[in-house]
XYZ file of C-alpha atoms in Angstrom:
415
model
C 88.727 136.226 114.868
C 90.176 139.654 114.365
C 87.248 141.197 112.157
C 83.877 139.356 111.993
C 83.791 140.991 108.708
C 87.606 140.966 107.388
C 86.735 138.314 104.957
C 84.416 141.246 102.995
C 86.637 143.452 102.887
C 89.399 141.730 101.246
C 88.967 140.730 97.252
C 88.550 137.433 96.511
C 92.048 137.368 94.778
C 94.136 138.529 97.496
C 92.644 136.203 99.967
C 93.015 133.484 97.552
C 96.729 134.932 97.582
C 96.630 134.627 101.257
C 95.550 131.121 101.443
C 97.826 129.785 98.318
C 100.486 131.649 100.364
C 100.503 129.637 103.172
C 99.663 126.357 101.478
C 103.016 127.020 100.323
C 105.295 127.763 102.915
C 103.646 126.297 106.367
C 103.897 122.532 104.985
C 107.543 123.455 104.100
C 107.477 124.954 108.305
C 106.131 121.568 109.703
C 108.345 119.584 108.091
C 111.425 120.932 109.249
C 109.771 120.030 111.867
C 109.944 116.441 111.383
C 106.138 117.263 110.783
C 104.043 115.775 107.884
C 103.080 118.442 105.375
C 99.752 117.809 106.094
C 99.804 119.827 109.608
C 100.729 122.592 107.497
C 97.467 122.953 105.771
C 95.670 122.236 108.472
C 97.360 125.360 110.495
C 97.148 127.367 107.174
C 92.900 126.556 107.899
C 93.232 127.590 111.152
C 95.244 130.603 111.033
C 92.487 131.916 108.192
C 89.421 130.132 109.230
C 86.593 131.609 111.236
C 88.264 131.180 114.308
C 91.478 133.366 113.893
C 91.453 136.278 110.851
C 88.578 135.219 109.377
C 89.969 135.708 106.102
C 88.477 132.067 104.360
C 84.997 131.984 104.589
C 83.984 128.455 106.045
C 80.559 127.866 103.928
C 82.028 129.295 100.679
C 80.741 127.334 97.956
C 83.467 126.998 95.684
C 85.926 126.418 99.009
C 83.719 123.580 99.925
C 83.207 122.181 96.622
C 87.352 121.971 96.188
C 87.348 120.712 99.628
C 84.511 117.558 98.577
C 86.707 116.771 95.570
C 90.216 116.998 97.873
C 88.804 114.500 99.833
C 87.863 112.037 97.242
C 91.236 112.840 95.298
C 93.278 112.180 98.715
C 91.148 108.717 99.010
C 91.408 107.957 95.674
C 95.574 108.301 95.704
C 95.602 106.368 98.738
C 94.156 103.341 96.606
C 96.064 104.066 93.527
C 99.168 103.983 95.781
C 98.058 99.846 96.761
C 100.980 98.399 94.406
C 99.185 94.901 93.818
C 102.773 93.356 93.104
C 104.404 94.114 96.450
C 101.491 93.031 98.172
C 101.090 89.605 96.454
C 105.393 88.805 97.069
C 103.806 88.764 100.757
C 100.314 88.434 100.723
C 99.495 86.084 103.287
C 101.815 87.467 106.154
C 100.476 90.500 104.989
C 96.875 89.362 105.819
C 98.411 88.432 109.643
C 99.741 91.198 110.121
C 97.084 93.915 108.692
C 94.202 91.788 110.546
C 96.982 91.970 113.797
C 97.059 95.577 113.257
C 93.505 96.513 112.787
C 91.918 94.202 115.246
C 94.103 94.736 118.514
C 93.887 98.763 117.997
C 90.111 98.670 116.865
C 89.114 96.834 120.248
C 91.023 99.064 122.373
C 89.744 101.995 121.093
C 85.946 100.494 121.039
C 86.083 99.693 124.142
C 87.485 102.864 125.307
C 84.596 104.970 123.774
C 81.881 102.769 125.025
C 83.442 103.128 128.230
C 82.875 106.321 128.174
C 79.674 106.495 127.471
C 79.650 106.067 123.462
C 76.672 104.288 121.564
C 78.227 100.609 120.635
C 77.867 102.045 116.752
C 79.894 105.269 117.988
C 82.567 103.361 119.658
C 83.073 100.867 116.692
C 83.552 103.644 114.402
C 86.275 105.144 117.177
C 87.658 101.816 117.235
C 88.298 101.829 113.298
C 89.899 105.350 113.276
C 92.313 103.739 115.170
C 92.690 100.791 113.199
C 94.001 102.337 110.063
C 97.077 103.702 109.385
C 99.234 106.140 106.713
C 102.713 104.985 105.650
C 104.185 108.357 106.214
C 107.902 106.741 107.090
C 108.371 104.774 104.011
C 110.268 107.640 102.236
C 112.923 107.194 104.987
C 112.728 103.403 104.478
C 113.449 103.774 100.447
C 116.369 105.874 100.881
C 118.011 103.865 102.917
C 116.953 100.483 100.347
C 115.568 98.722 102.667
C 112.002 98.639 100.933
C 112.670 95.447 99.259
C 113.056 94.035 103.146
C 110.132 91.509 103.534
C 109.160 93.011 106.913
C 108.477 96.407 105.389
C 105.905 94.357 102.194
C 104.220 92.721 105.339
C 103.971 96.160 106.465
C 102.562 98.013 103.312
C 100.349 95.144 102.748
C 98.804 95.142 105.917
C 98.431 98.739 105.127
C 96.036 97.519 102.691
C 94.104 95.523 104.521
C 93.633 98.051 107.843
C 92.296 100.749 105.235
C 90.172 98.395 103.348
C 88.335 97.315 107.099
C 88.402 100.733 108.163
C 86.597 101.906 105.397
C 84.198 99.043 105.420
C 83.134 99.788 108.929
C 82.842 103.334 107.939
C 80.266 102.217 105.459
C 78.546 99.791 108.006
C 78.198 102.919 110.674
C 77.021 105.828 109.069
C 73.813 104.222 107.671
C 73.507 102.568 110.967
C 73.209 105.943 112.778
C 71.353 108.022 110.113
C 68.297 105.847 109.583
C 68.344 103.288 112.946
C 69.865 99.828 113.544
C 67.710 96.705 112.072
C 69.093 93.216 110.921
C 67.745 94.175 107.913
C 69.701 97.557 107.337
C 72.067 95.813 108.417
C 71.808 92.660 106.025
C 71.251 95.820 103.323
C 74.234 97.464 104.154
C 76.228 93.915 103.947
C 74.712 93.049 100.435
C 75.217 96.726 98.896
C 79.324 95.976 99.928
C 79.492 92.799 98.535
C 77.906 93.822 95.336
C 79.343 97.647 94.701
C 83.099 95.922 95.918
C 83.674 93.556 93.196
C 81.547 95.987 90.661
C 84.168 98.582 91.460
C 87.365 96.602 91.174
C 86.246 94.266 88.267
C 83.638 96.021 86.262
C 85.500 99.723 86.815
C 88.841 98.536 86.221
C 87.320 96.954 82.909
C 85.835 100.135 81.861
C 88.839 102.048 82.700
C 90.801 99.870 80.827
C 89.459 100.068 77.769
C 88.715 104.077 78.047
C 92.812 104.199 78.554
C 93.240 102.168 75.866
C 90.590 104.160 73.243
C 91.012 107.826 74.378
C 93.782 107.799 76.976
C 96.803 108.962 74.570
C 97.205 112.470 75.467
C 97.901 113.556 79.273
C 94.756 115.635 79.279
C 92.705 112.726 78.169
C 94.204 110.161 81.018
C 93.788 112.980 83.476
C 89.756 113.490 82.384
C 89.362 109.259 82.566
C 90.771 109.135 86.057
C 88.495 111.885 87.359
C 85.466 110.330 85.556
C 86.276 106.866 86.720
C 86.492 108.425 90.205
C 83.355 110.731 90.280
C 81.393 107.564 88.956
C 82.399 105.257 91.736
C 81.999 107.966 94.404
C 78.504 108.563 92.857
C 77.751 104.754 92.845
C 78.729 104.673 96.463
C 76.872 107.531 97.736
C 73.498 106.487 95.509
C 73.818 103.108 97.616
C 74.258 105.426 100.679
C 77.490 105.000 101.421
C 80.066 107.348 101.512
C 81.783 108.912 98.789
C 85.284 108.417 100.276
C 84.312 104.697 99.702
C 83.762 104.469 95.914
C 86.825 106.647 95.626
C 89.224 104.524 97.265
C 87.935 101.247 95.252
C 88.205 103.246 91.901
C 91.822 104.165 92.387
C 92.541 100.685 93.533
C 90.719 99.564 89.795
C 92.441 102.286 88.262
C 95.477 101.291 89.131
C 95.292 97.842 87.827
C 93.186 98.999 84.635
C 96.295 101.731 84.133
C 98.984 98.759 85.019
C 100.930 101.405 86.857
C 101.348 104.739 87.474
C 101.053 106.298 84.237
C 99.020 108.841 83.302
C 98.458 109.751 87.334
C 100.887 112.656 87.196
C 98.990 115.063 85.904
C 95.780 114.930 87.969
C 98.047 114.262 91.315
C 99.939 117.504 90.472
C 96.717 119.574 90.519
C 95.086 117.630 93.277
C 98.055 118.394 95.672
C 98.534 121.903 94.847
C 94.655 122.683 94.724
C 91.767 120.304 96.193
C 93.580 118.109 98.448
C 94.931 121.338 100.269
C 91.713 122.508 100.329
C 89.940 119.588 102.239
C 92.541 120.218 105.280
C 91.972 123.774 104.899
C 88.100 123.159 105.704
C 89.203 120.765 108.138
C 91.561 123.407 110.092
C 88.220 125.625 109.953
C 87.108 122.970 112.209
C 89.566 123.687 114.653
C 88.844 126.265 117.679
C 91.948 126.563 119.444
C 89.660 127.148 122.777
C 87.589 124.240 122.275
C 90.629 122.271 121.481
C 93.209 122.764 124.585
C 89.660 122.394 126.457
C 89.265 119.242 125.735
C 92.865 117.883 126.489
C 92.141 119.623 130.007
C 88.634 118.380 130.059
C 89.040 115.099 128.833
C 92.235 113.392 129.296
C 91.084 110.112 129.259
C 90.036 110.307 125.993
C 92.866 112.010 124.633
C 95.590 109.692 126.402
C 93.135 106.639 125.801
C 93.215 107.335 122.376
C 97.015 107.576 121.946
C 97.466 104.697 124.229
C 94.963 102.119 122.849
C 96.650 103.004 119.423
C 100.252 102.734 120.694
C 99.640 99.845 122.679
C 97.993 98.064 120.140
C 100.035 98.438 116.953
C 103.159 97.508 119.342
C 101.171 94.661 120.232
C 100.152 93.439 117.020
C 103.315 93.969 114.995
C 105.738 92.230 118.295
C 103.304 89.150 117.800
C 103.365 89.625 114.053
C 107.169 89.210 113.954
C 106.881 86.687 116.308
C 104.896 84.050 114.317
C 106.733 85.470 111.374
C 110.323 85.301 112.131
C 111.346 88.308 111.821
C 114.330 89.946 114.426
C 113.684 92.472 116.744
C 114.982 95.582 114.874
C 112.219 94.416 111.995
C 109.226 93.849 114.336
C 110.252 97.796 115.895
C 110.541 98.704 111.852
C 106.720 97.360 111.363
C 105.837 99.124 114.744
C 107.085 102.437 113.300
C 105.616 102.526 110.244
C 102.261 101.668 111.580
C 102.037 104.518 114.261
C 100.862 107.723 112.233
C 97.690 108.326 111.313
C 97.157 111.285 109.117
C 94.548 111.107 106.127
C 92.538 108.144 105.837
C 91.676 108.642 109.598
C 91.242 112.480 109.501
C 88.603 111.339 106.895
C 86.592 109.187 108.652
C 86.610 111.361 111.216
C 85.123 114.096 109.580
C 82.568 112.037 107.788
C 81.575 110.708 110.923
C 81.392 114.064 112.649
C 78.946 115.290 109.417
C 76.861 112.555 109.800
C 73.539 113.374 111.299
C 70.727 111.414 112.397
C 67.554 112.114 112.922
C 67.454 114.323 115.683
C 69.936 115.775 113.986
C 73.134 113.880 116.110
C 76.484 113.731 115.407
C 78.026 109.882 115.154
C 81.406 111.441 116.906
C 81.234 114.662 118.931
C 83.671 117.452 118.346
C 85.165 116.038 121.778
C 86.496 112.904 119.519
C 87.343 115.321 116.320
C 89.616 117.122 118.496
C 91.293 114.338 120.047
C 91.686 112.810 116.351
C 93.645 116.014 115.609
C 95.736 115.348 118.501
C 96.212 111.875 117.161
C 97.308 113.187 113.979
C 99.922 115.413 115.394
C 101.181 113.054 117.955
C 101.684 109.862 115.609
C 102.941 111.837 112.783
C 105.812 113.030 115.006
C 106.121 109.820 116.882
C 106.109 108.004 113.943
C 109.644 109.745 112.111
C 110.940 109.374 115.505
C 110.408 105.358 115.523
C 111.271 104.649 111.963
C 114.738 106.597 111.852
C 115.439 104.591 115.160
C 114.342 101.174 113.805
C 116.420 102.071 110.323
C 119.568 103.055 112.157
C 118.963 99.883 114.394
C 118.631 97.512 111.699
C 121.497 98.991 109.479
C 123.811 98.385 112.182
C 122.984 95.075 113.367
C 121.990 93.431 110.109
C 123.744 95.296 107.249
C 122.525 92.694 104.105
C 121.378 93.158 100.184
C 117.900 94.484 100.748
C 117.231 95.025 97.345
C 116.986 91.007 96.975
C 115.153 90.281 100.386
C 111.946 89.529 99.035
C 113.175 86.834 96.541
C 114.946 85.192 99.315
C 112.985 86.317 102.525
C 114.858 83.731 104.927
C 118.262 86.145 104.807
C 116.509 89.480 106.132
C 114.624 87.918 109.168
């Protein structure tokens, strides 16, 4: 840090400047790039964090308040983005391929960690950080029309179904290691899931429903539903001790279906990306000691380069015997590879939540050893993954040039 004390001596407007500043232009710096915005914000924390000018103070209240609410938000867009639609034109091959794709990475990665000397509960949680992943190449798939291609529905589906596990595991761990592993947590755990699951996407999307349908006419009024809808299941979750991240991802997975589209989401996504969900990788790059960080690709390269290779080698894996059982050509099994490499903000958020959690003794779940080499992931995948999917697209326009648009009513001509 420059000044230990810069932070005071700047007002709280011009270092709000500061930080609004570069929420604005280093996203727009990583992606030309071929960087996902996200990077930016993360750099923006690190560049004003506690580590470099100091300028952002990393226990700020209000900070860490937008950051809690960024977090929900970017888990809560992440299920309103589940179109249930696509996912049913290919739901069974999508349940193949998502269990492919969170199984073969999720062992890898386990047994990685508890190779290295991880608690089993430690190293399934690694495992599932692994397991999920963020569709950041399916921009580059829709303006080339190919997102009608049945390869690329198997693909978002099983997008589904990897977050949906990952998150469940997430809620299996963290009691696990805060109060002790019993069968009967265990069992309690189980039975909270099964109960707050199907209260979330029935009951919520019920009440949301008819709150749309009542109050929801003005854009302020839809915006106010969707936070309360949110804030209620990430409540319910966290009174149930799970996480928050949790209820938030089932309510915008409700919401969605209570809101029968995407209506009324524009308002509150607008704020959330230009406000709180900047702010949660803003805390996150606070995280981030540049020292600690290179020291642990020196110090620990196995973890690192296990990391990237259990989650290379297994989403390969998976999606070449996906496409294999499925039908699909080569240049669509490489497509489903591609857009399954990056891993940006469902598994920076488990990460973090399992860094915060404590035990007893006042333990970490992951160590910042693990945090780092997630932010390695990140960076690594993200660029990987434009890499693979403008390959794969350029592969598959050339050898199979065909009307995607009408692939998924007649699935036979795209494999």
């Amino acid at each position: 840090m420059l000044h230990p004390d810069l932070a005071n001596y700047l007002p709280l407007l011009s270092r709000f400047a500061l930080a609004l500043a570069c929420v604005l232009l280093l996203p727009r710096l990583v992606e030309r790039l071929r960087m996902p915005g996200p990077i930016g914000f993360l750099l923006a924390g690190l560049i004003l964090g506690p580590h470099a000018l100091g300028v952002l103070q990393e226990h700020a209240p209000v900070l860490q308040f937008f950051a809690d609410l960024g977090k929900l938000l970017l888990m809560f867009f992440a299920g309103f983005e589940v179109d249930s639609e696509d996912f049913a034109r290919a739901r069974n091959k999508a349940g193949l391929f998502g269990a492919l794709s969170f199984t073969l990475p999720f062992l890898a990665g386990a047994a990685l960690a508890f190779s290295l000397g991880y608690s089993l509960n430690a190293a399934v949680l690694i495992g599932s950080i692994l397991a999920s992943h963020t569709l950041l190449g399916l921009p580059v798939v829709k303006e080339v029309g190919l997102v009608g291609r049945e390869s690329v529905l198997v693909t978002i589906g099983g997008t589904v179904i990897t977050d949906i596990l990952a998150i469940l595991v997430l809620a299996v761990c963290i009691p696990i290691h805060e109060t002790g592993f019993s069968l009967a947590t265990l069992a309690v755990a189980l039975l909270e899931l099964t109960i707050f699951v199907p209260a979330v996407l029935i009951g919520l999307a019920w009440v949301g429903r008819i709150l749309i349908l009542r109050y929801g006419k003005s854009p302020v009024n839809r915006t106010v539903i969707l936070l309360l809808m949110m804030a209620v299941a990430a409540q319910g979750a966290e009174l149930i001790q799970l996480e928050g991240i949790i209820g938030a991802f089932l309510a915008g997975i409700a919401i969605r279906r209570a809101s029968r589209g995407t209506e009324g989401a524009e308002s509150l996504e607008v704020v959330s990306r230009a406000l709180f969900i900047p702010a949660f990788f803003l805390a996150a790059g606070f995280l981030i000691d540049p020292r600690v960080f290179f020291e642990t690709v020196v110090a620990s390269p196995v973890l690192v380069g296990g990391v990237l290779a259990a989650l290379l080698v297994g989403k390969y894996v998976a999606a070449w015997i996906a496409s294999k059982l499925l039908g699909y050509s080569g240049p669509d099994g490489r497509l489903m590879f591609a857009l399954s490499v990056p891993q940006v903000a469902a598994t920076l958020a488990v990460a973090l939540v399992a860094y915060n959690s404590l035990d007893a003794n006042g333990e970490r779940l992951v160590d910042e050893s693990v945090l780092n080499a997630t932010i390695v992931l990140v960076v690594v995948t993200s660029v990987l993954g434009f890499f693979f999917v403008d390959r794969s697209v350029q592969s598959l326009r050339a050898d199979e040039p065909k009307d995607t648009e009408s692939c998924w009513r007649r699935p036979r001509k795209c494999r």
